Coordinates of C-alpha atoms in Angstrom, one line a residue:
M1 CA 59.9 134.3 186.1
D2 CA 58.6 137.9 186.3
L3 CA 56.4 139.0 183.4
D4 CA 58.6 142.1 183.0
H5 CA 61.3 139.9 181.6
A6 CA 59.1 139.3 178.6
G7 CA 58.2 142.9 177.7
I8 CA 59.5 146.4 177.0
R9 CA 57.9 149.8 176.7
L10 CA 57.9 151.0 173.1
E11 CA 59.7 154.2 174.1
H12 CA 62.7 152.0 175.0
L13 CA 62.6 149.7 172.0
R14 CA 65.1 151.3 169.7
K15 CA 67.4 148.6 168.4
K16 CA 67.5 144.8 168.1
P17 CA 69.2 144.0 171.5
D18 CA 66.4 146.0 173.3
F19 CA 63.8 143.3 172.5
P20 CA 63.4 140.8 175.3
F21 CA 65.6 137.8 174.6
A22 CA 63.9 134.4 175.2
P23 CA 66.6 132.0 176.7
L24 CA 64.2 129.2 176.0
E25 CA 61.5 129.7 173.5
G26 CA 58.0 128.5 174.3
V27 CA 56.4 127.2 171.0
G28 CA 52.8 127.0 172.2
P29 CA 49.6 126.4 170.3
N30 CA 49.3 130.2 169.7
L31 CA 52.4 130.1 167.6
A32 CA 51.2 127.5 165.1
G33 CA 51.9 128.6 161.5
W34 CA 52.7 127.6 158.0
G35 CA 55.3 124.9 158.2
V36 CA 58.1 123.7 156.0
I37 CA 56.0 120.9 154.5
E38 CA 53.3 123.2 153.4
T39 CA 55.8 125.7 152.1
C40 CA 57.5 123.1 150.0
L41 CA 54.3 121.8 148.6
L42 CA 53.4 125.3 147.2
L43 CA 55.7 124.2 144.3
P44 CA 53.6 122.5 141.6
E45 CA 54.3 118.9 140.7
S46 CA 56.1 118.2 144.0
V47 CA 55.7 115.7 146.7
A48 CA 57.1 115.7 150.2
V49 CA 58.6 112.9 152.3
M50 CA 59.3 113.6 155.9
A51 CA 61.6 111.2 157.8
G52 CA 61.9 111.4 161.6
P53 CA 60.5 110.6 165.0
S54 CA 56.8 109.9 165.2
A55 CA 56.0 113.0 167.3
C56 CA 57.4 115.3 164.6
L57 CA 55.6 113.4 161.9
R58 CA 52.2 113.6 163.7
H59 CA 52.5 117.4 163.9
S60 CA 53.4 117.9 160.3
A61 CA 50.8 115.4 159.2
F62 CA 48.1 117.4 161.0
M63 CA 49.3 120.7 159.4
A64 CA 49.5 119.2 155.9
H65 CA 46.0 117.8 156.2
A66 CA 44.7 121.2 157.4
R67 CA 46.2 122.8 154.3
G68 CA 44.7 120.2 151.9
F69 CA 48.1 118.6 151.1
T70 CA 47.4 115.1 152.5
D71 CA 47.7 113.3 149.1
R72 CA 51.2 114.8 148.5
F73 CA 52.6 114.1 151.9
H74 CA 54.4 110.9 153.0
M75 CA 55.9 110.0 156.3
L76 CA 58.7 107.6 157.2
C77 CA 58.9 106.9 160.9
L78 CA 62.4 106.3 162.2
S79 CA 63.7 105.1 165.6
E80 CA 65.9 107.3 167.7
L81 CA 68.5 104.6 167.9
D82 CA 68.7 104.2 164.1
M83 CA 69.0 108.0 163.7
T84 CA 71.7 108.3 166.3
L85 CA 73.8 105.5 164.8
G86 CA 73.2 106.6 161.2
N87 CA 71.4 103.3 160.4
H88 CA 68.4 105.1 159.0
L89 CA 70.0 106.3 155.7
D90 CA 69.3 103.0 153.9
K91 CA 65.7 103.1 155.1
V92 CA 65.3 106.7 153.9
E93 CA 66.7 105.8 150.4
R94 CA 64.5 102.7 150.0
G95 CA 61.4 104.6 151.3
V96 CA 61.9 107.5 148.9
A97 CA 62.6 105.3 146.0
D98 CA 59.4 103.3 146.7
I99 CA 57.3 106.5 146.8
I100 CA 58.8 107.8 143.6
A101 CA 58.0 104.5 141.8
R102 CA 54.3 105.1 142.6
R103 CA 54.2 108.9 141.9
D104 CA 54.3 111.1 138.8
E105 CA 55.6 114.3 140.5
K106 CA 58.9 115.6 139.2
V107 CA 60.2 117.0 142.4
V108 CA 60.6 115.3 145.8
F109 CA 61.3 117.3 149.0
L110 CA 63.0 115.1 151.6
I111 CA 62.4 116.8 154.9
V112 CA 64.3 115.8 158.1
G113 CA 63.8 116.9 161.7
C114 CA 65.8 118.2 164.6
P115 CA 67.8 115.0 165.3
D116 CA 69.3 114.9 161.8
Y117 CA 69.8 118.7 161.9
I118 CA 71.7 118.4 165.3
L119 CA 73.7 115.4 164.2
G120 CA 74.6 116.9 160.9
T121 CA 73.6 113.8 159.0
D122 CA 75.0 113.8 155.5
F123 CA 72.2 112.9 152.9
S124 CA 74.2 113.9 149.9
G125 CA 75.0 110.3 148.9
V126 CA 71.4 109.3 149.3
I127 CA 70.2 112.2 147.2
R128 CA 72.8 111.7 144.4
R129 CA 71.9 108.0 144.1
L130 CA 68.1 108.6 144.1
E131 CA 68.5 111.3 141.4
E132 CA 70.6 109.1 139.2
K133 CA 68.2 106.1 139.5
T134 CA 64.9 107.9 139.2
G135 CA 65.6 111.0 137.1
R136 CA 63.6 113.1 139.7
R137 CA 64.9 116.2 141.5
I138 CA 65.4 115.6 145.2
I139 CA 65.6 118.7 147.5
L140 CA 66.7 118.4 151.1
G141 CA 64.9 120.5 153.8
A142 CA 64.5 120.6 157.5
M143 CA 61.5 120.9 159.9
A144 CA 63.6 122.0 162.9
P145 CA 62.1 124.4 165.5
I146 CA 65.5 124.7 167.1
T147 CA 66.5 126.8 164.1
I148 CA 64.1 129.6 165.1
G149 CA 65.9 132.9 164.9
L150 CA 68.5 131.9 162.3
K151 CA 69.3 134.4 159.6
E152 CA 67.7 132.0 157.0
S153 CA 65.0 129.8 158.5
P154 CA 64.1 126.4 157.0
F155 CA 60.9 128.1 155.7
T156 CA 62.9 130.7 153.7
S157 CA 65.3 128.0 152.5
A158 CA 62.5 125.9 151.2
Y159 CA 60.9 128.8 149.4
T160 CA 64.2 130.0 148.0
S161 CA 64.9 126.5 146.6
F162 CA 62.1 127.1 144.1
F163 CA 64.7 129.1 142.1
E164 CA 66.3 125.8 141.0
F165 CA 63.3 125.4 138.7
L166 CA 63.6 128.9 137.2
K167 CA 67.3 129.5 136.8
H168 CA 67.7 127.6 133.5
E169 CA 64.6 129.1 131.9
P170 CA 65.4 131.5 129.0
R171 CA 64.8 135.1 130.1
R172 CA 62.2 136.5 127.5
L173 CA 61.0 139.8 129.0
D174 CA 57.2 140.2 128.8
D175 CA 56.2 143.7 129.9
G176 CA 52.7 142.4 130.7
V177 CA 53.7 139.8 133.3
V178 CA 54.2 140.4 137.0
N179 CA 54.9 137.9 139.8
L180 CA 53.2 138.1 143.2
L181 CA 55.4 136.2 145.6
G182 CA 55.1 135.2 149.3
T183 CA 51.5 134.3 149.2
F184 CA 50.4 131.1 151.0
M185 CA 46.7 131.2 150.3
P186 CA 46.5 133.1 147.0
L187 CA 45.0 136.5 146.4
S188 CA 41.7 136.3 144.6
E189 CA 41.9 136.9 140.9
S190 CA 38.8 139.2 141.3
G191 CA 40.4 141.1 144.1
E192 CA 41.7 144.7 144.3
L193 CA 45.3 144.1 143.5
Y194 CA 44.4 142.1 140.3
Q195 CA 42.0 144.8 139.3
V196 CA 44.6 147.6 139.8
L197 CA 47.3 145.7 137.9
T198 CA 44.9 144.9 135.0
E199 CA 43.7 148.5 134.8
A200 CA 47.4 149.5 134.6
G201 CA 47.8 147.2 131.6
M202 CA 49.4 144.1 133.2
E203 CA 48.0 141.1 131.3
T204 CA 49.3 138.2 133.4
V205 CA 49.7 137.9 137.2
V206 CA 51.6 134.8 138.4
Q207 CA 51.1 133.4 142.0
I208 CA 52.9 130.2 142.9
P209 CA 49.9 128.6 144.7
L210 CA 47.8 129.1 141.5
C211 CA 50.3 127.4 139.2
R212 CA 49.0 124.0 138.1
D213 CA 52.3 122.7 136.8
L214 CA 56.0 123.6 136.4
A215 CA 55.3 125.0 132.9
E216 CA 53.0 127.6 134.4
F217 CA 55.5 128.2 137.2
S218 CA 58.2 128.9 134.6
R219 CA 56.3 132.0 133.4
M220 CA 57.8 133.8 136.3
A221 CA 61.1 133.9 134.4
H222 CA 59.5 136.3 131.8
A223 CA 58.0 138.8 134.3
R224 CA 58.6 142.6 134.1
A225 CA 59.0 142.6 137.9
S226 CA 58.2 140.7 141.1
V227 CA 56.2 142.0 144.0
V228 CA 57.1 140.5 147.4
L229 CA 54.1 140.3 149.7
H230 CA 55.8 138.5 152.6
P231 CA 59.4 138.5 153.8
L232 CA 59.5 134.7 153.1
A233 CA 60.0 135.5 149.4
N234 CA 62.9 137.9 149.8
G235 CA 65.5 135.2 149.2
L236 CA 63.8 133.9 146.1
C237 CA 63.4 137.4 144.7
G238 CA 66.9 138.3 145.5
K239 CA 68.2 135.3 143.4
M240 CA 65.8 136.2 140.5
E241 CA 67.1 139.8 140.5
Q242 CA 70.8 138.9 140.8
E243 CA 70.9 136.0 138.4
M244 CA 68.0 136.7 136.0
G245 CA 67.7 140.5 136.1
I246 CA 64.1 140.5 137.3
P247 CA 63.6 143.6 139.5
S248 CA 61.5 143.4 142.6
C249 CA 59.9 145.5 145.3
F250 CA 58.9 144.6 148.8
A251 CA 55.3 145.7 149.4
P252 CA 53.8 143.6 152.3
T253 CA 50.2 143.5 153.2
S254 CA 49.3 146.6 155.1
Y255 CA 46.2 148.2 156.7
G256 CA 46.9 151.9 157.1
F257 CA 45.8 154.1 154.2
S258 CA 49.1 156.0 154.0
T259 CA 51.1 152.8 154.1
I260 CA 49.0 151.2 151.4
R261 CA 49.6 154.2 149.2
E262 CA 53.3 153.8 149.8
Q263 CA 53.1 150.1 148.8
Y264 CA 51.3 150.9 145.6
G265 CA 53.9 153.5 144.8
L266 CA 56.6 150.9 145.1
I267 CA 54.7 148.5 142.9
S268 CA 54.1 151.3 140.3
E269 CA 57.8 152.0 140.2
A270 CA 58.7 148.3 139.8
I271 CA 56.4 147.6 136.9
G272 CA 56.9 151.1 135.3
R273 CA 53.2 151.9 135.1
A274 CA 50.9 154.4 137.0
L275 CA 48.3 152.6 139.2
P276 CA 44.8 153.9 139.4
I277 CA 44.3 154.0 143.2
D278 CA 43.0 157.5 144.1
D279 CA 39.2 156.8 143.8
R280 CA 39.7 153.5 145.7
E281 CA 41.4 155.2 148.6
Q282 CA 38.7 157.9 148.9
E283 CA 35.9 155.2 148.8
A284 CA 37.8 153.1 151.4
R285 CA 38.2 156.1 153.7
R286 CA 34.5 156.8 153.6
A287 CA 33.5 153.2 154.1
A288 CA 36.0 152.8 157.0
E289 CA 35.0 155.8 159.1
P290 CA 31.7 154.4 160.6
L291 CA 33.4 151.0 161.2
L292 CA 36.3 152.7 163.1
A293 CA 33.9 154.9 165.1
D294 CA 32.4 151.9 166.8
L295 CA 35.8 150.7 167.9
R296 CA 37.2 153.8 169.4
G297 CA 37.9 153.5 173.1
K298 CA 38.2 149.7 173.1
K299 CA 41.4 148.4 174.7
T300 CA 43.2 146.6 172.0
A301 CA 46.2 144.2 171.6
V302 CA 47.9 143.2 168.3
G303 CA 49.8 140.0 167.7
C304 CA 52.5 138.9 165.3
S305 CA 50.6 136.0 163.8
I306 CA 48.5 138.4 161.6
N307 CA 49.1 138.7 157.9
G308 CA 51.3 141.8 158.0
S309 CA 53.2 143.7 160.6
P310 CA 51.7 144.1 164.1
F311 CA 53.4 147.5 164.3
E312 CA 51.9 148.7 161.1
L313 CA 48.4 147.6 162.1
A314 CA 48.8 149.1 165.6
L315 CA 50.0 152.4 164.0
F316 CA 46.8 152.5 161.8
L317 CA 44.6 151.8 164.8
V318 CA 46.2 154.4 167.0
Q319 CA 46.1 157.0 164.3
N320 CA 42.4 156.4 164.1
G321 CA 41.6 156.7 167.8
L322 CA 41.8 153.1 169.0
S323 CA 43.5 152.4 172.3
V324 CA 46.3 149.9 171.5
D325 CA 48.2 149.1 174.7
T326 CA 49.9 145.8 173.9
I327 CA 51.8 144.3 171.0
F328 CA 53.0 140.7 170.8
A329 CA 56.1 140.2 168.6
R330 CA 58.3 137.1 168.3
G331 CA 61.9 136.2 167.7
T332 CA 63.5 139.1 165.7
I333 CA 61.7 142.2 164.6
K334 CA 62.0 142.3 160.8
P335 CA 64.3 145.0 159.3
Y336 CA 61.5 146.8 157.6
E337 CA 59.5 147.1 160.8
W338 CA 62.0 149.4 162.6
E339 CA 60.7 152.4 160.7
L340 CA 57.2 151.4 161.7
V341 CA 58.3 151.1 165.3
E342 CA 59.8 154.6 165.2
R343 CA 56.6 156.1 163.7
L344 CA 54.4 154.3 166.3
R345 CA 56.7 155.3 169.2
A346 CA 56.2 159.0 168.2
V347 CA 52.5 158.7 168.8
K348 CA 52.1 156.0 171.5
P349 CA 55.4 155.5 173.4
D350 CA 53.7 153.7 176.3
I351 CA 52.7 150.6 174.4
M352 CA 54.1 147.4 175.9
V353 CA 55.8 145.1 173.4
Y354 CA 56.1 141.4 174.5
N355 CA 58.0 138.5 173.1
A356 CA 55.2 136.1 172.4
S357 CA 57.4 133.0 172.8
H358 CA 59.1 134.1 176.0
P359 CA 58.8 131.5 178.8
A360 CA 57.8 134.3 181.3
L361 CA 54.5 134.6 179.3
C362 CA 53.6 130.9 179.5
G363 CA 50.1 130.6 181.2
R364 CA 50.2 134.3 182.1
T365 CA 46.8 135.8 181.1
E366 CA 45.8 137.9 184.1
S367 CA 47.7 141.0 183.0
F368 CA 45.6 141.1 179.8
D369 CA 42.2 140.5 181.3
D370 CA 41.0 144.0 180.4
V371 CA 41.8 143.8 176.7
E372 CA 38.6 143.9 174.7
L373 CA 39.9 143.3 171.2
A374 CA 42.8 141.1 170.1
Y375 CA 44.2 140.8 166.6
G376 CA 46.1 137.6 165.8
V377 CA 45.8 134.1 167.2
D378 CA 48.9 134.7 169.5
A379 CA 47.2 137.8 171.1
G380 CA 44.0 135.8 171.5
I381 CA 45.6 133.1 173.6
Y382 CA 46.8 135.7 176.2
C383 CA 43.8 138.0 176.0
V384 CA 41.3 135.5 177.2
N385 CA 38.4 137.9 177.5
A386 CA 38.9 139.7 174.2
A387 CA 37.1 139.2 170.9
N388 CA 39.7 137.6 168.7
V389 CA 40.3 138.6 165.1
P390 CA 42.9 136.2 163.5
L391 CA 43.7 138.1 160.3
S392 CA 45.6 134.9 159.4
R393 CA 47.7 134.3 156.3
Y394 CA 45.7 131.1 156.0
Q395 CA 42.3 132.8 155.7
E396 CA 40.9 134.5 152.6
Q397 CA 43.6 136.9 151.4
K398 CA 43.1 140.6 150.7
Y399 CA 45.4 143.4 149.6
G400 CA 45.3 147.2 149.5
Y401 CA 42.3 149.2 150.7
E402 CA 40.2 146.0 150.3
A403 CA 42.3 144.5 153.1
T404 CA 41.6 147.5 155.4
L405 CA 37.8 147.1 155.0
W406 CA 38.0 143.4 155.3
M407 CA 39.9 143.7 158.6
L408 CA 37.3 146.1 160.0
E409 CA 34.5 143.9 158.9
Q410 CA 36.2 140.9 160.5
T411 CA 36.5 143.0 163.7
H412 CA 32.8 143.7 163.9
E413 CA 31.9 140.1 163.2
A414 CA 34.2 139.0 166.0
L415 CA 32.6 141.5 168.4
E416 CA 29.1 140.3 167.5
H417 CA 30.1 136.6 167.7
P418 CA 33.2 136.5 170.0
V419 CA 35.4 133.4 170.0
S420 CA 38.0 132.7 172.7
N421 CA 41.1 131.0 171.5
Y422 CA 42.1 130.2 175.0
E423 CA 38.8 128.4 175.6
W424 CA 39.1 126.4 172.4
I425 CA 42.6 125.3 173.1
Y426 CA 42.7 124.8 176.8
G427 CA 39.0 124.4 177.7
R428 CA 38.1 121.9 174.9
N429 CA 41.6 120.3 174.4
F430 CA 41.6 121.6 170.9
L431 CA 44.9 121.0 169.1
I432 CA 46.5 123.5 166.6

């Protein structure tokens, strides 16, 4: 298949149907991410049980171990024949009951794979009986790659299900509480966003990964507002706003100075307080200039696996004199990104935008041999000669102007000590 089938010039990317459709998605090692299991286990006092074929279980076990959730993850291997005939329901019920008998967690996520998703297996009876016998809450989820591209992914459904543990909490407004939602690895309590919020008079910041138990988690019900840092949390925040009256704003991680100012403006409006950011922006601009100067002229690619939008990062880099020629996106471009696409198109219409999971890209690296700098693991797998800067959601998390400087520092470190994702994965048989 010709590589042109996988890409489009930015000047022609104006609406959703323009983006190259992948008739068969290639979910390669460059597309590894935060899975359903890890998303579920962000909820405190929870345990996950995954039931399915051994191959699916192995993958999820590896990812759960990588995130430090091994002690809260259980696997129940099922045969394909039993799943096809529906004979596995009794095994699942007995297995989950056995695990609950040996655990103290109050919530059990029962995660099934593609076979049950395709067959439409009805687990409602199993869940009802388990809840009646054990008094624990059982939540059904799916780890099903075939659902990629659906309006609400299993990841979003899992995160949104957390609302079940908030909706019955009494709503006692506390003007000094704010929720930060959508974080996987939490933002540091000594970081910029915490400092800005504290200086503005916010006394308590709630992040789900930092909640030690459901009691701490329940403080979210009393927040003045919620700040959504990743689209994953839009469903949860929507329910909190509609059913509990907790306002929210969408202010994802960004790297451009003007975009960061816009995000802080949205946060300020949501919490009803002025945020002290002027001095921080001036200091960040001064500190960033020499770091940017060393990068100008380098041919650059930006991938969609970064924490944030590849279009937003590309816009910042282009505005500061870097040569961005390639962007890797995936699936569906998010609604908020279309404005960024328009702004980027106005200054660099000749950028090529590729669907990172398109089969025409599989194994095709020669077209990107001249790229010197690649942001995102997905860009790094195609740009084999580039210094790779992951900027992953699973690294240390930064926000605001602090994130811009961290990104530039990470870039210089990668140039001084380059790592080839392609070599790690294909040359050393390294599994992600």
